[in-house]
PDB file of C-alpha atoms in Angstrom:
ATOM      1  CA  UNK G   1      73.960  63.720  62.475  1.00 93.00           C
ATOM      2  CA  UNK G   2      74.206  59.953  62.234  1.00 96.00           C
ATOM      3  CA  UNK G   3      76.483  60.176  59.196  1.00 97.00           C
ATOM      4  CA  UNK G   4      78.629  62.784  60.940  1.00 97.00           C
ATOM      5  CA  UNK G   5      78.894  60.673  64.089  1.00 97.00           C
ATOM      6  CA  UNK G   6      79.789  57.611  62.008  1.00 98.00           C
ATOM      7  CA  UNK G   7      82.606  59.642  60.469  1.00 98.00           C
ATOM      8  CA  UNK G   8      83.847  60.663  63.926  1.00 98.00           C
ATOM      9  CA  UNK G   9      83.684  57.030  65.041  1.00 98.00           C
ATOM     10  CA  UNK G  10      85.382  55.641  61.923  1.00 98.00           C
ATOM     11  CA  UNK G  11      88.388  57.992  62.251  1.00 98.00           C
ATOM     12  CA  UNK G  12      89.294  58.102  65.963  1.00 98.00           C
ATOM     13  CA  UNK G  13      92.827  59.373  65.272  1.00 97.00           C
ATOM     14  CA  UNK G  14      91.571  62.378  63.313  1.00 98.00           C
ATOM     15  CA  UNK G  15      90.772  65.587  65.183  1.00 97.00           C
ATOM     16  CA  UNK G  16      87.419  67.002  64.105  1.00 98.00           C
ATOM     17  CA  UNK G  17      86.045  70.456  64.831  1.00 98.00           C
ATOM     18  CA  UNK G  18      82.271  70.242  65.063  1.00 98.00           C
ATOM     19  CA  UNK G  19      81.260  73.700  63.883  1.00 96.00           C
ATOM     20  CA  UNK G  20      78.379  75.512  65.521  1.00 97.00           C
ATOM     21  CA  UNK G  21      78.582  73.326  68.642  1.00 97.00           C
ATOM     22  CA  UNK G  22      77.841  70.311  66.486  1.00 97.00           C
ATOM     23  CA  UNK G  23      74.321  71.748  66.073  1.00 96.00           C
ATOM     24  CA  UNK G  24      73.615  70.955  69.740  1.00 98.00           C
ATOM     25  CA  UNK G  25      73.900  74.381  71.403  1.00 97.00           C
ATOM     26  CA  UNK G  26      70.189  74.309  72.143  1.00 96.00           C
ATOM     27  CA  UNK G  27      70.605  70.926  73.877  1.00 98.00           C
ATOM     28  CA  UNK G  28      73.762  70.888  75.986  1.00 98.00           C
ATOM     29  CA  UNK G  29      73.072  67.327  77.147  1.00 98.00           C
ATOM     30  CA  UNK G  30      73.376  66.213  73.504  1.00 98.00           C
ATOM     31  CA  UNK G  31      76.518  68.304  73.062  1.00 98.00           C
ATOM     32  CA  UNK G  32      77.995  66.634  76.156  1.00 98.00           C
ATOM     33  CA  UNK G  33      77.030  63.220  74.820  1.00 98.00           C
ATOM     34  CA  UNK G  34      78.812  63.999  71.542  1.00 98.00           C
ATOM     35  CA  UNK G  35      82.008  65.112  73.290  1.00 98.00           C
ATOM     36  CA  UNK G  36      81.912  62.200  75.737  1.00 98.00           C
ATOM     37  CA  UNK G  37      81.389  59.670  72.959  1.00 98.00           C
ATOM     38  CA  UNK G  38      84.048  61.113  70.648  1.00 98.00           C
ATOM     39  CA  UNK G  39      87.284  62.219  72.354  1.00 98.00           C
ATOM     40  CA  UNK G  40      88.633  63.194  68.922  1.00 98.00           C
ATOM     41  CA  UNK G  41      86.056  66.001  68.574  1.00 98.00           C
ATOM     42  CA  UNK G  42      86.204  69.611  69.688  1.00 98.00           C
ATOM     43  CA  UNK G  43      83.504  72.161  69.039  1.00 98.00           C
ATOM     44  CA  UNK G  44      83.286  75.896  68.409  1.00 98.00           C
ATOM     45  CA  UNK G  45      80.876  78.695  69.185  1.00 98.00           C
ATOM     46  CA  UNK G  46      80.205  80.320  65.800  1.00 95.00           C
ATOM     47  CA  UNK G  47      76.611  81.435  65.249  1.00 93.00           C
ATOM     48  CA  UNK G  48      75.221  79.898  68.466  1.00 96.00           C
ATOM     49  CA  UNK G  49      75.710  82.698  71.010  1.00 96.00           C
ATOM     50  CA  UNK G  50      71.950  83.180  71.259  1.00 95.00           C
ATOM     51  CA  UNK G  51      71.555  79.590  72.522  1.00 96.00           C
ATOM     52  CA  UNK G  52      74.268  79.950  75.160  1.00 98.00           C
ATOM     53  CA  UNK G  53      73.012  83.321  76.384  1.00 97.00           C
ATOM     54  CA  UNK G  54      69.546  82.024  77.177  1.00 96.00           C
ATOM     55  CA  UNK G  55      70.857  79.212  79.410  1.00 97.00           C
ATOM     56  CA  UNK G  56      73.801  80.885  81.155  1.00 98.00           C
ATOM     57  CA  UNK G  57      74.125  78.627  84.210  1.00 98.00           C
ATOM     58  CA  UNK G  58      74.001  75.383  82.241  1.00 98.00           C
ATOM     59  CA  UNK G  59      76.309  76.869  79.595  1.00 98.00           C
ATOM     60  CA  UNK G  60      78.747  78.049  82.283  1.00 98.00           C
ATOM     61  CA  UNK G  61      78.925  74.550  83.766  1.00 98.00           C
ATOM     62  CA  UNK G  62      79.306  72.994  80.313  1.00 98.00           C
ATOM     63  CA  UNK G  63      82.176  75.336  79.424  1.00 98.00           C
ATOM     64  CA  UNK G  64      83.930  74.639  82.709  1.00 98.00           C
ATOM     65  CA  UNK G  65      83.588  70.876  82.270  1.00 98.00           C
ATOM     66  CA  UNK G  66      84.609  70.826  78.594  1.00 98.00           C
ATOM     67  CA  UNK G  67      87.004  73.779  78.708  1.00 98.00           C
ATOM     68  CA  UNK G  68      89.660  71.907  76.719  1.00 98.00           C
ATOM     69  CA  UNK G  69      87.228  71.056  73.916  1.00 98.00           C
ATOM     70  CA  UNK G  70      85.697  74.419  72.912  1.00 98.00           C
ATOM     71  CA  UNK G  71      87.120  76.902  70.409  1.00 98.00           C
ATOM     72  CA  UNK G  72      86.133  80.481  69.735  1.00 97.00           C
ATOM     73  CA  UNK G  73      84.804  80.775  66.198  1.00 94.00           C
ATOM     74  CA  UNK G  74      82.653  83.060  64.082  1.00 93.00           C
ATOM     75  CA  UNK G  75      81.215  82.788  60.605  1.00 91.00           C
ATOM     76  CA  UNK G  76      82.266  86.302  59.612  1.00 91.00           C
ATOM     77  CA  UNK G  77      84.685  88.960  60.737  1.00 93.00           C
ATOM     78  CA  UNK G  78      82.288  91.574  62.060  1.00 93.00           C
ATOM     79  CA  UNK G  79      83.990  93.621  64.799  1.00 94.00           C
ATOM     80  CA  UNK G  80      80.715  95.137  66.019  1.00 94.00           C
ATOM     81  CA  UNK G  81      79.559  91.661  67.121  1.00 94.00           C
ATOM     82  CA  UNK G  82      82.517  90.798  69.360  1.00 95.00           C
ATOM     83  CA  UNK G  83      81.308  92.832  72.387  1.00 96.00           C
ATOM     84  CA  UNK G  84      78.220  90.605  72.539  1.00 96.00           C
ATOM     85  CA  UNK G  85      80.403  87.502  72.738  1.00 96.00           C
ATOM     86  CA  UNK G  86      82.535  89.104  75.443  1.00 97.00           C
ATOM     87  CA  UNK G  87      79.430  90.166  77.350  1.00 97.00           C
ATOM     88  CA  UNK G  88      77.911  86.672  77.274  1.00 98.00           C
ATOM     89  CA  UNK G  89      81.171  84.879  78.098  1.00 98.00           C
ATOM     90  CA  UNK G  90      82.685  87.309  80.601  1.00 98.00           C
ATOM     91  CA  UNK G  91      79.926  89.025  82.571  1.00 98.00           C
ATOM     92  CA  UNK G  92      76.992  88.311  84.860  1.00 98.00           C
ATOM     93  CA  UNK G  93      74.856  90.805  82.937  1.00 98.00           C
ATOM     94  CA  UNK G  94      71.183  89.991  82.651  1.00 97.00           C
ATOM     95  CA  UNK G  95      68.461  90.476  80.098  1.00 96.00           C
ATOM     96  CA  UNK G  96      70.180  92.206  77.185  1.00 95.00           C
ATOM     97  CA  UNK G  97      69.457  92.171  73.468  1.00 92.00           C
ATOM     98  CA  UNK G  98      71.081  89.889  70.936  1.00 92.00           C
ATOM     99  CA  UNK G  99      72.707  91.718  68.018  1.00 90.00           C
ATOM    100  CA  UNK G 100      70.539  90.171  65.281  1.00 86.00           C
ATOM    101  CA  UNK G 101      66.767  90.029  65.290  1.00 80.00           C
ATOM    102  CA  UNK G 102      66.568  87.139  62.803  1.00 79.00           C
ATOM    103  CA  UNK G 103      68.447  84.590  64.953  1.00 79.00           C
ATOM    104  CA  UNK G 104      66.778  85.143  68.279  1.00 84.00           C
ATOM    105  CA  UNK G 105      63.958  87.159  69.732  1.00 89.00           C
ATOM    106  CA  UNK G 106      64.810  86.409  73.386  1.00 93.00           C
ATOM    107  CA  UNK G 107      67.146  88.231  75.747  1.00 95.00           C
ATOM    108  CA  UNK G 108      70.631  87.040  76.683  1.00 96.00           C
ATOM    109  CA  UNK G 109      72.441  86.605  80.001  1.00 98.00           C
ATOM    110  CA  UNK G 110      76.126  86.503  80.878  1.00 98.00           C
ATOM    111  CA  UNK G 111      77.866  83.212  81.727  1.00 98.00           C
ATOM    112  CA  UNK G 112      80.642  84.758  83.885  1.00 98.00           C
ATOM    113  CA  UNK G 113      83.307  82.247  82.828  1.00 98.00           C
ATOM    114  CA  UNK G 114      86.540  82.020  84.847  1.00 98.00           C
ATOM    115  CA  UNK G 115      89.677  83.521  83.296  1.00 97.00           C
ATOM    116  CA  UNK G 116      91.319  80.107  82.876  1.00 96.00           C
ATOM    117  CA  UNK G 117      88.360  78.960  80.756  1.00 98.00           C
ATOM    118  CA  UNK G 118      88.335  82.199  78.755  1.00 97.00           C
ATOM    119  CA  UNK G 119      92.029  81.816  77.874  1.00 96.00           C
ATOM    120  CA  UNK G 120      91.381  78.343  76.520  1.00 97.00           C
ATOM    121  CA  UNK G 121      88.246  79.444  74.674  1.00 98.00           C
ATOM    122  CA  UNK G 122      89.751  82.549  73.073  1.00 96.00           C
ATOM    123  CA  UNK G 123      93.144  81.173  72.021  1.00 96.00           C
ATOM    124  CA  UNK G 124      94.638  78.370  74.120  1.00 96.00           C
ATOM    125  CA  UNK G 125      92.636  75.512  72.653  1.00 97.00           C
ATOM    126  CA  UNK G 126      93.188  76.749  69.099  1.00 96.00           C
ATOM    127  CA  UNK G 127      96.947  76.871  69.677  1.00 95.00           C
ATOM    128  CA  UNK G 128      96.833  73.237  70.773  1.00 95.00           C
ATOM    129  CA  UNK G 129      94.331  71.895  68.225  1.00 96.00           C
ATOM    130  CA  UNK G 130      95.122  73.801  65.025  1.00 94.00           C
ATOM    131  CA  UNK G 131      98.638  72.889  63.988  1.00 91.00           C
ATOM    132  CA  UNK G 132     100.763  75.623  62.477  1.00 92.00           C
ATOM    133  CA  UNK G 133      99.372  78.580  64.401  1.00 92.00           C
ATOM    134  CA  UNK G 134     102.065  80.913  65.730  1.00 90.00           C
ATOM    135  CA  UNK G 135     102.666  80.051  69.382  1.00 89.00           C
ATOM    136  CA  UNK G 136     103.931  83.459  70.489  1.00 90.00           C
ATOM    137  CA  UNK G 137     102.374  86.906  70.710  1.00 88.00           C
ATOM    138  CA  UNK G 138      99.343  85.859  72.740  1.00 87.00           C
ATOM    139  CA  UNK G 139      98.132  87.656  75.890  1.00 85.00           C
ATOM    140  CA  UNK G 140      99.999  87.170  79.122  1.00 65.00           C
ATOM    141  CA  UNK G 141      98.735  84.773  81.741  1.00 53.00           C
ATOM    142  CA  UNK G 142      97.105  87.588  83.735  1.00 53.00           C
ATOM    143  CA  UNK G 143      93.572  88.498  82.704  1.00 51.00           C
ATOM    144  CA  UNK G 144      91.832  87.866  79.398  1.00 54.00           C
ATOM    145  CA  UNK G 145      88.832  90.025  80.115  1.00 57.00           C
ATOM    146  CA  UNK G 146      88.279  92.044  76.959  1.00 56.00           C
ATOM    147  CA  UNK G 147      87.282  95.254  78.636  1.00 49.00           C
ATOM    148  CA  UNK G 148      86.185  96.333  82.061  1.00 44.00           C
ATOM    149  CA  UNK G 149      83.619  98.564  80.344  1.00 43.00           C
ATOM    150  CA  UNK G 150      81.894  95.498  78.877  1.00 45.00           C
ATOM    151  CA  UNK G 151      80.739  94.507  82.353  1.00 42.00           C
TER     152      UNK G 151
END
């Protein structure tokens, strides 16, 4: 982590994406410290859903505060896993199973993020941060909720 942070510090004009929440999803205070210390860093949510879903109120507040600095990401394209992400990010659901038994043995809870935060998380931040992405063809500015049945 020290070497990574030194790299962030040494190159303040370079935009870095700290994968897997910079390995701080289990400690949102450390994740906040990283983002506060390095304005050139954004993070993404691949492979850390189980950490967010066990601290939904703190995660909700973190996502609201740092809504311009978080990208949606996954390690693999596995369509069956997306409903779990939507359920954690979009609902107030309580005490439901995680989709893999080797990452987490605890239950998850929904964060109930506002639509404006969801738009940034799902595509808005990526359009701004990752140069060269097509800027058209994205959902309208109405709702981004994936499905009313996921609630």
